[in-house]
C-alpha cells in the first residue's frame, strides 16, 4: 500500500505544473482578461509578498480539478528562475457560466510542516449494501493532517469492500496513509458505517403498538375517579 501511495504521489507531483504570467490588470480591467481566456489569481504565503498573476483559464481549471485543496502544485512564473510550490486556498466561481473567475494560491516552504484537511475518497463496493440491503453512512468527509508539503495527496482512499455485515465500520485509526502523513483527527471517529434499513412497515407497526398502549385503561383508575367525584 505504501508503494502505491508513493507512485500515486510522484505521478501527481509530476503532473501538477501550472504556467503563469505576472498580472498588471486590476479592478475592472480584470474582466477583459477573462474575455481573452485568462484567469486572474494571486500567490501569497511563505516569505513572499503577494504576487498578482494570470493563468490560461483552461489549464488552470484542469489543474484545479485534479489538485483539490491538498495537492502540491508547482507554479512557474515567466521571468522567475524557480517555481513556487503552492496549494489552492480559495477558488471563486461564476456559477451561472460554470467558469473559474479567480484563484488564490498559498506558497509553502518544502522544509516546514503544514496542517491541512485532506478529503476521504471511498473506493470499492460494500457487500453489506449489495447483498444485505444495508445503508452506507459516510460520516467523516475529511481528516486533518500534518506533514511536509512533499507528502501531500489529493485524497485518502478508503476501501469499503471489507464491509460485509450490518454494523461494520471503519474508523480514523483504520485509515492507511502515505509515509510522512500524521492524522490529527480523533482516531476513534467513525468514517463510514453500515446501517440497517428501517422498513416503513415496521415503523407503522411500532407506531400502532404505541398508540394501542396509550389507550389501555388501568383497572381501578375509573373507580377512583368516580369516588373522587
Tab-separated table of N, CA, C and O in Angstrom, residues 114-188:
chain	number	residue	atom	x	y	z
A	114	UNK	N	2.961	21.420	7.361
A	114	UNK	CA	1.709	22.167	7.294
A	114	UNK	C	0.592	21.326	7.902
A	114	UNK	O	0.664	20.095	7.934
A	115	UNK	N	-0.421	22.007	8.396
A	115	UNK	CA	-1.634	21.337	8.866
A	115	UNK	C	-2.747	21.668	7.890
A	115	UNK	O	-3.002	22.843	7.613
A	116	UNK	N	-3.400	20.629	7.397
A	116	UNK	CA	-4.358	20.835	6.317
A	116	UNK	C	-5.375	19.696	6.312
A	116	UNK	O	-5.038	18.561	6.670
A	117	UNK	N	-6.623	19.958	5.942
A	117	UNK	CA	-7.588	18.864	5.797
A	117	UNK	C	-7.397	18.140	4.464
A	117	UNK	O	-7.115	18.773	3.445
A	118	UNK	N	-7.532	16.822	4.487
A	118	UNK	CA	-7.472	16.018	3.266
A	118	UNK	C	-8.773	15.229	3.143
A	118	UNK	O	-9.246	14.627	4.108
A	119	UNK	N	-9.333	15.229	1.952
A	119	UNK	CA	-10.618	14.576	1.714
A	119	UNK	C	-10.507	13.055	1.802
A	119	UNK	O	-9.458	12.472	1.529
A	120	UNK	N	-11.628	12.432	2.176
A	120	UNK	CA	-11.744	10.975	2.187
A	120	UNK	C	-12.424	10.539	0.896
A	120	UNK	O	-13.492	11.037	0.536
A	121	UNK	N	-11.808	9.599	0.194
A	121	UNK	CA	-12.358	9.080	-1.062
A	121	UNK	C	-12.690	7.600	-0.894
A	121	UNK	O	-11.800	6.778	-0.671
A	122	UNK	N	-13.971	7.262	-0.964
A	122	UNK	CA	-14.386	5.871	-0.800
A	122	UNK	C	-14.198	5.111	-2.109
A	122	UNK	O	-14.618	5.575	-3.167
A	123	UNK	N	-13.574	3.937	-2.010
A	123	UNK	CA	-13.362	3.106	-3.196
A	123	UNK	C	-13.888	1.700	-2.921
A	123	UNK	O	-13.932	1.244	-1.778
A	124	UNK	N	-14.288	1.024	-3.982
A	124	UNK	CA	-14.814	-0.325	-3.830
A	124	UNK	C	-16.314	-0.318	-3.576
A	124	UNK	O	-16.964	0.729	-3.561
A	125	UNK	N	-16.854	-1.511	-3.357
A	125	UNK	CA	-18.282	-1.689	-3.100
A	125	UNK	C	-18.466	-2.496	-1.828
A	125	UNK	O	-17.824	-3.535	-1.645
A	126	UNK	N	-19.330	-2.023	-0.948
A	126	UNK	CA	-19.586	-2.723	0.312
A	126	UNK	C	-20.570	-3.863	0.078
A	126	UNK	O	-21.700	-3.642	-0.369
A	127	UNK	N	-20.147	-5.089	0.391
A	127	UNK	CA	-21.014	-6.256	0.196
A	127	UNK	C	-22.274	-6.162	1.045
A	127	UNK	O	-23.341	-6.634	0.646
A	128	UNK	N	-22.167	-5.532	2.203
A	128	UNK	CA	-23.330	-5.412	3.087
A	128	UNK	C	-24.424	-4.558	2.462
A	128	UNK	O	-25.603	-4.709	2.785
A	129	UNK	N	-24.044	-3.675	1.564
A	129	UNK	CA	-25.030	-2.855	0.854
A	129	UNK	C	-25.628	-3.647	-0.298
A	129	UNK	O	-26.847	-3.695	-0.486
A	130	UNK	N	-24.756	-4.296	-1.071
A	130	UNK	CA	-25.200	-5.022	-2.256
A	130	UNK	C	-26.009	-6.272	-1.911
A	130	UNK	O	-27.010	-6.571	-2.560
A	131	UNK	N	-25.576	-7.003	-0.888
A	131	UNK	CA	-26.175	-8.308	-0.602
A	131	UNK	C	-27.192	-8.289	0.537
A	131	UNK	O	-28.128	-9.087	0.553
A	132	UNK	N	-27.004	-7.377	1.499
A	132	UNK	CA	-27.885	-7.360	2.670
A	132	UNK	C	-28.827	-6.163	2.696
A	132	UNK	O	-29.660	-6.057	3.596
A	133	UNK	N	-28.671	-5.270	1.727
A	133	UNK	CA	-29.553	-4.108	1.673
A	133	UNK	C	-29.256	-3.056	2.720
A	133	UNK	O	-30.120	-2.238	3.052
A	134	UNK	N	-28.029	-3.067	3.249
A	134	UNK	CA	-27.657	-2.067	4.242
A	134	UNK	C	-27.474	-0.692	3.625
A	134	UNK	O	-27.419	-0.534	2.404
A	135	UNK	N	-27.375	0.305	4.486
A	135	UNK	CA	-27.172	1.691	4.045
A	135	UNK	C	-25.769	2.127	4.457
A	135	UNK	O	-25.374	1.969	5.615
A	136	UNK	N	-25.014	2.650	3.501
A	136	UNK	CA	-23.662	3.128	3.784
A	136	UNK	C	-23.731	4.569	4.277
A	136	UNK	O	-24.195	5.460	3.566
A	137	UNK	N	-23.268	4.798	5.493
A	137	UNK	CA	-23.230	6.140	6.067
A	137	UNK	C	-21.799	6.669	6.005
A	137	UNK	O	-20.902	6.104	6.631
A	138	UNK	N	-21.598	7.732	5.231
A	138	UNK	CA	-20.278	8.365	5.133
A	138	UNK	C	-20.267	9.522	6.125
A	138	UNK	O	-20.795	10.596	5.853
A	139	UNK	N	-19.665	9.302	7.288
A	139	UNK	CA	-19.798	10.220	8.415
A	139	UNK	C	-18.679	11.257	8.507
A	139	UNK	O	-18.879	12.336	9.055
A	140	UNK	N	-17.503	10.924	8.000
A	140	UNK	CA	-16.368	11.858	8.023
A	140	UNK	C	-15.882	12.041	6.589
A	140	UNK	O	-15.457	11.079	5.950
A	141	UNK	N	-15.961	13.263	6.088
A	141	UNK	CA	-15.592	13.537	4.696
A	141	UNK	C	-14.139	13.960	4.522
A	141	UNK	O	-13.610	13.914	3.407
A	142	UNK	N	-13.502	14.390	5.608
A	142	UNK	CA	-12.103	14.784	5.535
A	142	UNK	C	-11.473	14.660	6.913
A	142	UNK	O	-12.172	14.648	7.933
A	143	UNK	N	-10.160	14.524	6.939
A	143	UNK	CA	-9.424	14.455	8.203
A	143	UNK	C	-8.322	15.505	8.186
A	143	UNK	O	-7.777	15.843	7.132
A	144	UNK	N	-8.004	16.022	9.359
A	144	UNK	CA	-6.912	16.980	9.485
A	144	UNK	C	-5.597	16.220	9.611
A	144	UNK	O	-5.501	15.244	10.368
A	145	UNK	N	-4.590	16.680	8.878
A	145	UNK	CA	-3.293	16.009	8.907
A	145	UNK	C	-2.179	17.035	9.081
A	145	UNK	O	-2.379	18.235	8.886
A	146	UNK	N	-1.011	16.515	9.426
A	146	UNK	CA	0.203	17.333	9.488
A	146	UNK	C	1.291	16.600	8.723
A	146	UNK	O	1.496	15.393	8.921
A	147	UNK	N	1.972	17.320	7.835
A	147	UNK	CA	3.025	16.686	7.040
A	147	UNK	C	3.836	17.748	6.318
A	147	UNK	O	3.470	18.930	6.293
A	148	UNK	N	4.930	17.319	5.720
A	148	UNK	CA	5.677	18.187	4.820
A	148	UNK	C	4.909	18.308	3.506
A	148	UNK	O	4.184	17.381	3.113
A	149	UNK	N	5.038	19.418	2.806
A	149	UNK	CA	4.315	19.583	1.540
A	149	UNK	C	4.557	18.460	0.537
A	149	UNK	O	3.657	18.102	-0.229
A	150	UNK	N	5.753	17.882	0.556
A	150	UNK	CA	6.068	16.819	-0.406
A	150	UNK	C	5.244	15.559	-0.179
A	150	UNK	O	5.149	14.704	-1.063
A	151	UNK	N	4.632	15.423	0.997
A	151	UNK	CA	3.843	14.232	1.311
A	151	UNK	C	2.361	14.406	0.996
A	151	UNK	O	1.587	13.458	1.115
A	152	UNK	N	1.950	15.600	0.604
A	152	UNK	CA	0.532	15.870	0.378
A	152	UNK	C	-0.044	15.031	-0.762
A	152	UNK	O	0.624	14.763	-1.757
A	153	UNK	N	-1.290	14.628	-0.594
A	153	UNK	CA	-2.028	13.889	-1.622
A	153	UNK	C	-3.403	14.533	-1.770
A	153	UNK	O	-3.895	15.196	-0.853
A	154	UNK	N	-4.056	14.372	-2.928
A	154	UNK	CA	-5.369	14.998	-3.129
A	154	UNK	C	-6.467	14.396	-2.269
A	154	UNK	O	-7.454	15.058	-1.948
A	155	UNK	N	-6.311	13.117	-1.877
A	155	UNK	CA	-7.339	12.460	-1.063
A	155	UNK	C	-6.751	11.204	-0.434
A	155	UNK	O	-5.722	10.685	-0.883
A	156	UNK	N	-7.415	10.725	0.613
A	156	UNK	CA	-7.054	9.454	1.239
A	156	UNK	C	-8.096	8.428	0.822
A	156	UNK	O	-9.290	8.592	1.099
A	157	UNK	N	-7.661	7.389	0.125
A	157	UNK	CA	-8.577	6.346	-0.335
A	157	UNK	C	-8.942	5.413	0.819
A	157	UNK	O	-8.070	4.979	1.582
A	158	UNK	N	-10.222	5.109	0.917
A	158	UNK	CA	-10.714	4.176	1.934
A	158	UNK	C	-11.455	3.049	1.223
A	158	UNK	O	-12.482	3.276	0.578
A	159	UNK	N	-10.931	1.834	1.334
A	159	UNK	CA	-11.523	0.665	0.684
A	159	UNK	C	-12.678	0.142	1.538
A	159	UNK	O	-12.480	-0.270	2.681
A	160	UNK	N	-13.893	0.178	0.988
A	160	UNK	CA	-15.066	-0.252	1.752
A	160	UNK	C	-15.516	-1.668	1.388
A	160	UNK	O	-16.560	-2.127	1.848
A	161	UNK	N	-14.720	-2.369	0.592
A	161	UNK	CA	-15.123	-3.710	0.144
A	161	UNK	C	-15.130	-4.733	1.281
A	161	UNK	O	-15.723	-5.805	1.150
A	162	UNK	N	-14.470	-4.414	2.400
A	162	UNK	CA	-14.454	-5.340	3.537
A	162	UNK	C	-15.651	-5.158	4.473
A	162	UNK	O	-15.747	-5.858	5.490
A	163	UNK	N	-16.530	-4.239	4.144
A	163	UNK	CA	-17.730	-4.041	4.965
A	163	UNK	C	-18.780	-5.047	4.492
A	163	UNK	O	-19.505	-4.807	3.536
A	164	UNK	N	-18.848	-6.174	5.176
A	164	UNK	CA	-19.690	-7.285	4.715
A	164	UNK	C	-20.928	-7.512	5.572
A	164	UNK	O	-21.835	-8.227	5.150
A	165	UNK	N	-20.972	-6.916	6.766
A	165	UNK	CA	-22.083	-7.156	7.679
A	165	UNK	C	-22.711	-5.841	8.136
A	165	UNK	O	-22.048	-4.802	8.160
A	166	UNK	N	-23.991	-5.900	8.501
A	166	UNK	CA	-24.644	-4.737	9.088
A	166	UNK	C	-23.920	-4.378	10.386
A	166	UNK	O	-23.653	-5.236	11.219
A	167	UNK	N	-23.591	-3.116	10.543
A	167	UNK	CA	-22.870	-2.669	11.732
A	167	UNK	C	-21.375	-2.536	11.525
A	167	UNK	O	-20.686	-1.937	12.353
A	168	UNK	N	-20.844	-3.103	10.431
A	168	UNK	CA	-19.415	-2.954	10.145
A	168	UNK	C	-19.077	-1.476	9.950
A	168	UNK	O	-19.895	-0.696	9.437
A	169	UNK	N	-17.865	-1.097	10.338
A	169	UNK	CA	-17.477	0.307	10.225
A	169	UNK	C	-15.972	0.430	10.033
A	169	UNK	O	-15.213	-0.521	10.250
A	170	UNK	N	-15.559	1.608	9.626
A	170	UNK	CA	-14.144	1.956	9.503
A	170	UNK	C	-13.934	3.255	10.265
A	170	UNK	O	-14.658	4.236	10.048
A	171	UNK	N	-12.962	3.251	11.170
A	171	UNK	CA	-12.658	4.430	11.973
A	171	UNK	C	-11.409	5.126	11.448
A	171	UNK	O	-10.679	4.580	10.615
A	172	UNK	N	-11.161	6.312	11.960
A	172	UNK	CA	-9.975	7.072	11.556
A	172	UNK	C	-8.712	6.263	11.811
A	172	UNK	O	-7.773	6.278	11.007
A	173	UNK	N	-8.679	5.519	12.910
A	173	UNK	CA	-7.485	4.732	13.243
A	173	UNK	C	-7.210	3.627	12.225
A	173	UNK	O	-6.098	3.084	12.177
A	174	UNK	N	-8.211	3.278	11.405
A	174	UNK	CA	-8.040	2.223	10.407
A	174	UNK	C	-7.508	2.749	9.074
A	174	UNK	O	-7.190	1.954	8.181
A	175	UNK	N	-7.432	4.064	8.919
A	175	UNK	CA	-7.023	4.639	7.643
A	175	UNK	C	-5.554	4.346	7.353
A	175	UNK	O	-4.706	4.392	8.244
A	176	UNK	N	-5.277	4.057	6.099
A	176	UNK	CA	-3.903	3.828	5.643
A	176	UNK	C	-3.469	5.067	4.865
A	176	UNK	O	-4.089	5.428	3.862
A	177	UNK	N	-2.421	5.719	5.344
A	177	UNK	CA	-1.968	6.958	4.713
A	177	UNK	C	-0.514	6.818	4.286
A	177	UNK	O	0.223	5.969	4.799
A	178	UNK	N	-0.083	7.654	3.352
A	178	UNK	CA	1.315	7.597	2.908
A	178	UNK	C	2.283	7.900	4.049
A	178	UNK	O	1.936	8.585	5.016
A	179	UNK	N	3.478	7.407	3.913
A	179	UNK	CA	4.519	7.685	4.898
A	179	UNK	C	4.753	9.190	4.986
A	179	UNK	O	4.793	9.891	3.974
A	180	UNK	N	4.869	9.686	6.203
A	180	UNK	CA	5.127	11.109	6.397
A	180	UNK	C	3.897	11.915	6.745
A	180	UNK	O	4.005	13.092	7.092
A	181	UNK	N	2.709	11.299	6.659
A	181	UNK	CA	1.471	11.999	6.999
A	181	UNK	C	0.993	11.540	8.373
A	181	UNK	O	0.834	10.347	8.619
A	182	UNK	N	0.768	12.499	9.257
A	182	UNK	CA	0.228	12.213	10.591
A	182	UNK	C	-1.206	12.731	10.659
A	182	UNK	O	-1.464	13.906	10.389
A	183	UNK	N	-2.132	11.854	10.999
A	183	UNK	CA	-3.538	12.253	11.116
A	183	UNK	C	-3.776	12.858	12.494
A	183	UNK	O	-3.424	12.262	13.518
A	184	UNK	N	-4.380	14.040	12.523
A	184	UNK	CA	-4.643	14.746	13.771
A	184	UNK	C	-6.068	14.525	14.277
A	184	UNK	O	-6.349	14.725	15.458
A	185	UNK	N	-6.964	14.126	13.398
A	185	UNK	CA	-8.358	13.885	13.781
A	185	UNK	C	-8.442	12.731	14.778
A	185	UNK	O	-7.652	11.785	14.714
A	186	UNK	N	-9.398	12.805	15.697
A	186	UNK	CA	-9.600	11.776	16.722
A	186	UNK	C	-9.644	10.385	16.089
A	186	UNK	O	-10.458	10.118	15.203
A	187	UNK	N	-8.776	9.506	16.564
A	187	UNK	CA	-8.639	8.167	15.986
A	187	UNK	C	-9.905	7.334	16.117
A	187	UNK	O	-10.125	6.394	15.340
A	188	UNK	N	-10.761	7.651	17.086
A	188	UNK	CA	-11.957	6.848	17.324
A	188	UNK	C	-13.157	7.295	16.494
A	188	UNK	O	-14.202	6.640	16.513
